[in-house]
Short mmCIF file of C-alpha atoms and ligand atoms in Angstrom, two decimals:
data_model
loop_
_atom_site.label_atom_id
_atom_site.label_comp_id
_atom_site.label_asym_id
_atom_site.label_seq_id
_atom_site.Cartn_x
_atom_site.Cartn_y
_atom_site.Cartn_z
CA UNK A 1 60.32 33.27 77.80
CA UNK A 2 57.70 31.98 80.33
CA UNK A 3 57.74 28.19 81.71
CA UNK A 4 54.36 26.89 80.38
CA UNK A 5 54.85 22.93 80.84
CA UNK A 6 53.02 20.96 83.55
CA UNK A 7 55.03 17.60 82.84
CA UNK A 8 58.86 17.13 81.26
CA UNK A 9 58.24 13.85 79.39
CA UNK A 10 60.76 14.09 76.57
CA UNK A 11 62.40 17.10 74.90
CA UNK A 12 60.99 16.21 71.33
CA UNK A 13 59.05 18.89 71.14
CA UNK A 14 61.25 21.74 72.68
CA UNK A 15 61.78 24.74 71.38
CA UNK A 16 65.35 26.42 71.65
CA UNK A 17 63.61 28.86 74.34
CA UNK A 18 62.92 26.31 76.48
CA UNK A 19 65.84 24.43 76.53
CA UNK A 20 67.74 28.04 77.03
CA UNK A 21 65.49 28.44 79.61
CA UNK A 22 66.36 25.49 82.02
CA UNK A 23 69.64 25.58 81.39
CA UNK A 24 70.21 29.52 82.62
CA UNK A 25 68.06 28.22 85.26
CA UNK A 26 70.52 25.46 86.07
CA UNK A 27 73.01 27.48 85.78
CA UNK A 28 71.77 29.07 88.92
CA UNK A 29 71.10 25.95 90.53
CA UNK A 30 74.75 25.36 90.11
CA UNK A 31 75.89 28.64 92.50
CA UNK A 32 73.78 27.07 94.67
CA UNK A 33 75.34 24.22 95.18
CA UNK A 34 78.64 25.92 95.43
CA UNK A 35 77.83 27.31 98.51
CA UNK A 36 78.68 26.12 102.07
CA UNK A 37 75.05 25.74 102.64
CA UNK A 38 73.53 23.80 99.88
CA UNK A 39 69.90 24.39 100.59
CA UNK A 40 66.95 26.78 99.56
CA UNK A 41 63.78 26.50 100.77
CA UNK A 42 61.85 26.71 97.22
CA UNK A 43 59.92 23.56 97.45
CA UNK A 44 59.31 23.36 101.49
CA UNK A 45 55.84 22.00 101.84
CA UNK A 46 56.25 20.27 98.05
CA UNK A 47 56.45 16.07 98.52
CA UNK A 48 58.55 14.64 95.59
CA UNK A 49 57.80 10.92 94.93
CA UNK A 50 60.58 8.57 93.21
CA UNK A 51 58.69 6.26 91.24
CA UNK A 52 61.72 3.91 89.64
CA UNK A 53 60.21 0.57 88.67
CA UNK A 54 63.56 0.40 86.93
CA UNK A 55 67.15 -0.14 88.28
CA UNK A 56 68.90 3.43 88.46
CA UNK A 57 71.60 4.36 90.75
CA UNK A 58 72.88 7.67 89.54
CA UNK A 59 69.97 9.51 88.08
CA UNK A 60 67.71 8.63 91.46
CA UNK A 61 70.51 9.96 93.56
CA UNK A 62 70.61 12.97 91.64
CA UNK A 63 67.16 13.85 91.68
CA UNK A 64 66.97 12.95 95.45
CA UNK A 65 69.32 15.67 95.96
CA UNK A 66 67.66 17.80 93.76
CA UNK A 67 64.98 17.58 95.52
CA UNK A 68 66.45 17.69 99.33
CA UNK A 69 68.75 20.96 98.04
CA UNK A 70 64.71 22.56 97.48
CA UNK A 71 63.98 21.33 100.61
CA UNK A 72 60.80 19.05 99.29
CA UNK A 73 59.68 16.04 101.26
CA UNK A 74 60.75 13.01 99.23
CA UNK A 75 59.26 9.92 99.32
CA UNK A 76 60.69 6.89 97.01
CA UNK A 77 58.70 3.78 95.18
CA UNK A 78 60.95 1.18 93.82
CA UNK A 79 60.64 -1.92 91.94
CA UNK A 80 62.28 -3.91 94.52
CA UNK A 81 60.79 -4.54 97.64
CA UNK A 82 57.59 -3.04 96.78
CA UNK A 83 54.03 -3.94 95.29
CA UNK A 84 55.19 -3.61 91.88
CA UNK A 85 57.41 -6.77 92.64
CA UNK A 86 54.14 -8.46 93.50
CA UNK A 87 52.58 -7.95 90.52
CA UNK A 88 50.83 -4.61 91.07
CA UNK A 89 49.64 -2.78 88.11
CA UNK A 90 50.62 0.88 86.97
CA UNK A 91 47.04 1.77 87.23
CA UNK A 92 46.92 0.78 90.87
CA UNK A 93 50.89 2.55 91.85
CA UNK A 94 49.45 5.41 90.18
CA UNK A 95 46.59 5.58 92.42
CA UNK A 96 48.69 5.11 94.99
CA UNK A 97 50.70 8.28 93.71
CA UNK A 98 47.75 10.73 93.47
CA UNK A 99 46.62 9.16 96.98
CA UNK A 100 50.28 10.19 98.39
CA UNK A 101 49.43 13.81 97.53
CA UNK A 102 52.73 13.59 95.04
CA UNK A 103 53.12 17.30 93.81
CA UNK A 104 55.69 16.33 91.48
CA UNK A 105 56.28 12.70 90.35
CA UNK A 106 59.77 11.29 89.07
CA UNK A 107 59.47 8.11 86.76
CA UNK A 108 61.75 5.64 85.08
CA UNK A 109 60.51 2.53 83.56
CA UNK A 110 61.19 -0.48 81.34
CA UNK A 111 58.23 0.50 79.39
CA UNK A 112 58.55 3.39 76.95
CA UNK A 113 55.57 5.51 77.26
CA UNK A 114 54.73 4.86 80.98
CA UNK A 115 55.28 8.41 81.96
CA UNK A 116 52.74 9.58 79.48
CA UNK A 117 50.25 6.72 81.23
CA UNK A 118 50.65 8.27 84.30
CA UNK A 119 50.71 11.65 83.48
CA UNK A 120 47.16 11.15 81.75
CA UNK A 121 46.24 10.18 85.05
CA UNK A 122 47.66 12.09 87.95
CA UNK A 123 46.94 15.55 88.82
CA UNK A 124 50.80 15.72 89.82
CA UNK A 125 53.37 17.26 87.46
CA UNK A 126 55.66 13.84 86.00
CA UNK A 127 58.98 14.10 85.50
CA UNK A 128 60.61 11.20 82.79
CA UNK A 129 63.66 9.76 84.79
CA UNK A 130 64.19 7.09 81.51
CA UNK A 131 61.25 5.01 80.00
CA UNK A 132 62.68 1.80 78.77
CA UNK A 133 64.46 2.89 74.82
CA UNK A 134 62.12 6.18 73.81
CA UNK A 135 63.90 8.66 76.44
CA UNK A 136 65.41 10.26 79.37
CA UNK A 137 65.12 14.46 79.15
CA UNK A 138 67.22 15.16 82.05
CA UNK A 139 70.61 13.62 80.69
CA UNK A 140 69.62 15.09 77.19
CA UNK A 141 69.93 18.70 79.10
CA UNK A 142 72.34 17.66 81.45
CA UNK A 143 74.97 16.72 79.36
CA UNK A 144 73.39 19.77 76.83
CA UNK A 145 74.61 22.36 80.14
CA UNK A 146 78.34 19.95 80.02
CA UNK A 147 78.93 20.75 76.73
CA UNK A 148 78.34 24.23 76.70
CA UNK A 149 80.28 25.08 79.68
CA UNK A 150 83.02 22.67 78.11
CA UNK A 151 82.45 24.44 74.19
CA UNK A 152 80.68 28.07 74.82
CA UNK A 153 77.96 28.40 72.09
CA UNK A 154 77.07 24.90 70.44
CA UNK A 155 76.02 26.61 66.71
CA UNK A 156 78.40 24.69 64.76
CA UNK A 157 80.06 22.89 67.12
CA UNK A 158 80.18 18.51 65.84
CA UNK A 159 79.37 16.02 68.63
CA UNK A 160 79.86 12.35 68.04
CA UNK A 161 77.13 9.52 69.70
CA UNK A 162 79.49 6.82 70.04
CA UNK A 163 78.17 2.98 70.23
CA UNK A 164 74.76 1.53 71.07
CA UNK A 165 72.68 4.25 69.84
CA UNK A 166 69.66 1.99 69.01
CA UNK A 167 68.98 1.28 72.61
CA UNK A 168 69.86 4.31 74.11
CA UNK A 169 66.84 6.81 75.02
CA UNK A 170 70.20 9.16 76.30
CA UNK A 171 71.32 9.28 72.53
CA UNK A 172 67.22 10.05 71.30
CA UNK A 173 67.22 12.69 74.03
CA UNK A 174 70.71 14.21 73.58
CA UNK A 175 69.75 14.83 69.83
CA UNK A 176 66.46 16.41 70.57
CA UNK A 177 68.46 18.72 73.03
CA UNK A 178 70.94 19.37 70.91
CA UNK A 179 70.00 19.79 67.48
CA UNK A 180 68.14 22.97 68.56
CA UNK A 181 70.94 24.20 70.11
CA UNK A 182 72.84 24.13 67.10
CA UNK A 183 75.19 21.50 67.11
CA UNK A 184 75.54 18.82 64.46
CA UNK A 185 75.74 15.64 65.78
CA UNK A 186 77.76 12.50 64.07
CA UNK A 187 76.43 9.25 65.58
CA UNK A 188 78.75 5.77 64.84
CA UNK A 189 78.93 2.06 66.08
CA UNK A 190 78.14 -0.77 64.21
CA UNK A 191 75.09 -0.93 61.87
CA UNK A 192 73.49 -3.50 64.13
CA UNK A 193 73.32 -0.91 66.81
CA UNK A 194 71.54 1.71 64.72
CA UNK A 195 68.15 2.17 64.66
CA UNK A 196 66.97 0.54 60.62
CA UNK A 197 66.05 3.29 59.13
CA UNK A 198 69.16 6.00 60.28
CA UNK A 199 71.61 3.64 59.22
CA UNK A 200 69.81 3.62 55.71
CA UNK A 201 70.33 7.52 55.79
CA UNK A 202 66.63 8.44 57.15
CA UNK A 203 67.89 10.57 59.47
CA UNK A 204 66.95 13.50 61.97
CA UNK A 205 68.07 17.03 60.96
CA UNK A 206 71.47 17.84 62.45
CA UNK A 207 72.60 14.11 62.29
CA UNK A 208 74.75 11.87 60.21
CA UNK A 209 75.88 8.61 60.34
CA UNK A 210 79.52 7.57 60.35
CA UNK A 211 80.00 3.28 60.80
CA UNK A 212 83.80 4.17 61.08
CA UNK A 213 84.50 5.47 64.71
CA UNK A 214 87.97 7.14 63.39
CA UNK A 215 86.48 9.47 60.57
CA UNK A 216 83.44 9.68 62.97
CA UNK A 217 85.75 11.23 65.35
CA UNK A 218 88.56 12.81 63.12
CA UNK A 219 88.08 17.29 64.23
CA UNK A 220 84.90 16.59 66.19
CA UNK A 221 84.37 18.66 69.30
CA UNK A 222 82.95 16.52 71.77
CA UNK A 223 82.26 12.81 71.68
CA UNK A 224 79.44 10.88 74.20
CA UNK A 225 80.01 7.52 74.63
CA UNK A 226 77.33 5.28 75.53
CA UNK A 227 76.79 1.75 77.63
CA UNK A 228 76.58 -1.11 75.58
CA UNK A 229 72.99 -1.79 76.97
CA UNK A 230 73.74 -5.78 77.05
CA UNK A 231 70.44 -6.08 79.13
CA UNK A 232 68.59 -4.54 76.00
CA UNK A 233 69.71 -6.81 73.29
CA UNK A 234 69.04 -9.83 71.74
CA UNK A 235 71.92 -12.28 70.86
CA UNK A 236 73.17 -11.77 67.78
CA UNK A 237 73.95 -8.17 67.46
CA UNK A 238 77.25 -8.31 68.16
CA UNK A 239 80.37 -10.83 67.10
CA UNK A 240 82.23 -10.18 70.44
CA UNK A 241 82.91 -7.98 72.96
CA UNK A 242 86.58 -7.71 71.78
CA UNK A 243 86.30 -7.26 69.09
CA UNK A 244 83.45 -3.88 69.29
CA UNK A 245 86.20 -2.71 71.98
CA UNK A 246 88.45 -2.80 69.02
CA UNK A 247 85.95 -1.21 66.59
CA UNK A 248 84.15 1.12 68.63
CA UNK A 249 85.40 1.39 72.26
CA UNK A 250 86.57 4.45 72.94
CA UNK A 251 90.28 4.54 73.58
CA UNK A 252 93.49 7.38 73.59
CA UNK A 253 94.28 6.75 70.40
CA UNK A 254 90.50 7.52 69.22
CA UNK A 255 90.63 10.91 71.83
CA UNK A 256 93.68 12.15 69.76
CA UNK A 257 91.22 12.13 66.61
CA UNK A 258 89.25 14.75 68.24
CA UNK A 259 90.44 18.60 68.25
CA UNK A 260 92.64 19.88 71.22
CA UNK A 261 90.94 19.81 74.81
CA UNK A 262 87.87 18.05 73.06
CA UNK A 263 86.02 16.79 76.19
CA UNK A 264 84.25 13.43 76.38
CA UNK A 265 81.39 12.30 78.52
CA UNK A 266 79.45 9.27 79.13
CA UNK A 267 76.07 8.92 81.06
CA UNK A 268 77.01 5.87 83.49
CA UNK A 269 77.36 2.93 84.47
CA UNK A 270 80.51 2.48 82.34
CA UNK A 271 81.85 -0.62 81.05
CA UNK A 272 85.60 0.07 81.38
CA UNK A 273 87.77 -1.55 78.48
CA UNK A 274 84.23 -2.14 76.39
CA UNK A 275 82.74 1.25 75.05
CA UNK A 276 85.63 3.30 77.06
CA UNK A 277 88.91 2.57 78.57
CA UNK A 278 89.61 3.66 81.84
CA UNK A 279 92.40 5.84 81.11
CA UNK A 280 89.96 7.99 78.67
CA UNK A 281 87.40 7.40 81.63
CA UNK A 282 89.25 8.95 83.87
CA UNK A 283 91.36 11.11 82.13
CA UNK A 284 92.05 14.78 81.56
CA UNK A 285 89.43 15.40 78.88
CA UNK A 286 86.47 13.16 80.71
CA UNK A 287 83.51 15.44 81.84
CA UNK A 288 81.97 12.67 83.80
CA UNK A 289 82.20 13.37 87.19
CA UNK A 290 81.13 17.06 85.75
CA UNK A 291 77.79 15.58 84.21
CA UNK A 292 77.03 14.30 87.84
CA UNK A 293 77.28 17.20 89.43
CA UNK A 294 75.29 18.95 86.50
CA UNK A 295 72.52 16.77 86.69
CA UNK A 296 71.56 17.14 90.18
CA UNK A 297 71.58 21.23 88.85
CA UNK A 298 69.30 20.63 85.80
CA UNK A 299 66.57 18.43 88.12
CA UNK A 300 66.46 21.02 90.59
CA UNK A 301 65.99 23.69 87.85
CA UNK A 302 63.10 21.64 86.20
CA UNK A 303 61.58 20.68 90.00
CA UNK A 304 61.53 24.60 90.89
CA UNK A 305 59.92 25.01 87.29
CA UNK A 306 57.31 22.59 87.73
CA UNK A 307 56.15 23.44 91.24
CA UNK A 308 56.09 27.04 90.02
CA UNK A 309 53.17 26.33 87.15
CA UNK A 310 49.92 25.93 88.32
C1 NCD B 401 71.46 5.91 81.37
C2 NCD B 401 70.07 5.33 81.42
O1 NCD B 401 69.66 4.76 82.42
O2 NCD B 401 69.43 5.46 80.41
N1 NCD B 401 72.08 6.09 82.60
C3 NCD B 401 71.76 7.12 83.40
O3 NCD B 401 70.64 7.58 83.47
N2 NCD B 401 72.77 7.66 84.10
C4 NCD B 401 72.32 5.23 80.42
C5 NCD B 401 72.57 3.77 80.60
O4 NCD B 401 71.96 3.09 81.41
O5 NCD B 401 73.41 3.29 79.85
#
């Protein structure tokens, strides 16, 4: 399997291969930054720009790192306390981009499709760091790498999506990674959270529905819980936040559903005691310090990929 991709927009159109690929390539990444000297000079000479027009505190850290371990030259646009506050166009940042000399540029932004805008335009590879509901690659493949070091092979293996799947690009992304790996994934919260035409049974290969959380989660392998993206929502999708703790949140009880050891992750930021208590948060089966430190593995993997293709 060669790398063939200039840009990593969304995983929608992976094939197994290629997923396989970055992840034994971030798998490497990984021994690299278990040693004392977390540094290889793959990317010296490469400038990395951090385009987030969109808050982020976790997946621009990672990718920072990602791209210091190469040793790039990073350079970061945000939406505070730059032009884009004053009104500047995406047309006119990406100009600014290609006149930066960006090899490789990483994007989040409210709007879904932005990346694609830009990468139409740039001669830089683009790198999707979240575009506002469609999707965010990395943390598809990042938590992808968490579960199988967690489950070994994922052919067979049941993951629940847990809560507000309609806003989440994580949940779009984590089913286009892992559906081709194999693993049948059982998504649940309330109907209102769903996107129309899932919860009326149109759904994706490899994925059910399940309103109940406590059949969703009865023998499952692995559960992801996601934020309840309040930001995202219009009033009136949700009776209170009580009561979807009750319903949906994520507590011990719920965990004991699961088979033995069955690990559970969460992208961040949490809402403690709303989608996930804090003693499931930070408990012995939470992988979520584990998907931080595998996500600054997976962006290095796809930076060295991308600088690599001409
Ligand atoms: C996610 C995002 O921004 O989409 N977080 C992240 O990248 N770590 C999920 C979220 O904001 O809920």
């Amino acid at each position: 399997m060669t790398w063939s991709r200039r840009h990593v927009l969304a995983t929608d159109d992976w094939s197994r291969d290629e997923i396989e690929l970055v992840l034994q390539q971030s798998e490497a990444m990984l021994e690299v930054l278990g040693r004392p000297m977390r540094r290889t000079p793959a990317l010296r000479g490469r400038t990395v720009v951090l385009f987030f027009a969109e808050a982020s505190t976790r997946t621009r850290m990672s990718f920072e790192l990602a791209a210091k371990a190469l040793s790039a030259d990073t350079s970061m646009i945000t939406g505070s306390g730059s032009s884009i506050e004053k009104g500047e166009t995406l047309f006119d940042t990406v100009r600014t981009l290609e006149a930066l000399g960006a090899d490789i540029v990483v994007m989040r932004h409210s709007a879904a499709g932005a990346p694609y805008f830009v990468a139409e335009r740039v001669s830089s590879a683009v790198i999707n760091a979240g575009d506002g509901w469609h999707a965010h690659p990395t943390q598809g493949l990042l938590d992808a790498l968490t579960l199988r070091t967690a489950l070994g092979d994922l052919d067979g293996k049941r993951v629940v999506i847990l809560g507000d799947v309609l806003h989440s690009r994580v949940a779009r992304s984590d089913i286009h990674t892992l559906v081709p790996l194999g693993a049948h994934l059982t998504l649940s919260g309330p109907p209102t959270l769903m996107p129309s035409a899932w919860r009326c049974g149109q759904l994706p290969a490899g994925v059910t529905f399940e309103e109940d959380a406590d059949r969703a989660l009865d023998g499952a392998d692995a559960v992801i819980a996601l934020r309840l993206q309040r930001e995202r929502m219009d009033a009136g999708l949700l009776p209170s936040l009580r009561e979807y703790a009750l319903t949906w949140g994520l507590s011990e009880a719920r965990v004991a559903r699961m088979r033995p050891d069955a690990p559970v992750l969460h992208p961040g930021p949490m809402n403690e005691g709303v989608e996930i208590d804090a003693a499931v948060a930070h408990g012995p089966r939470s992988l979520i310090e584990r998907q931080v430190t595998n996500g600054v593995a997976v962006r290095m993997a796809l930076l060295h990929l991308l600088a690599g293709t001409p």
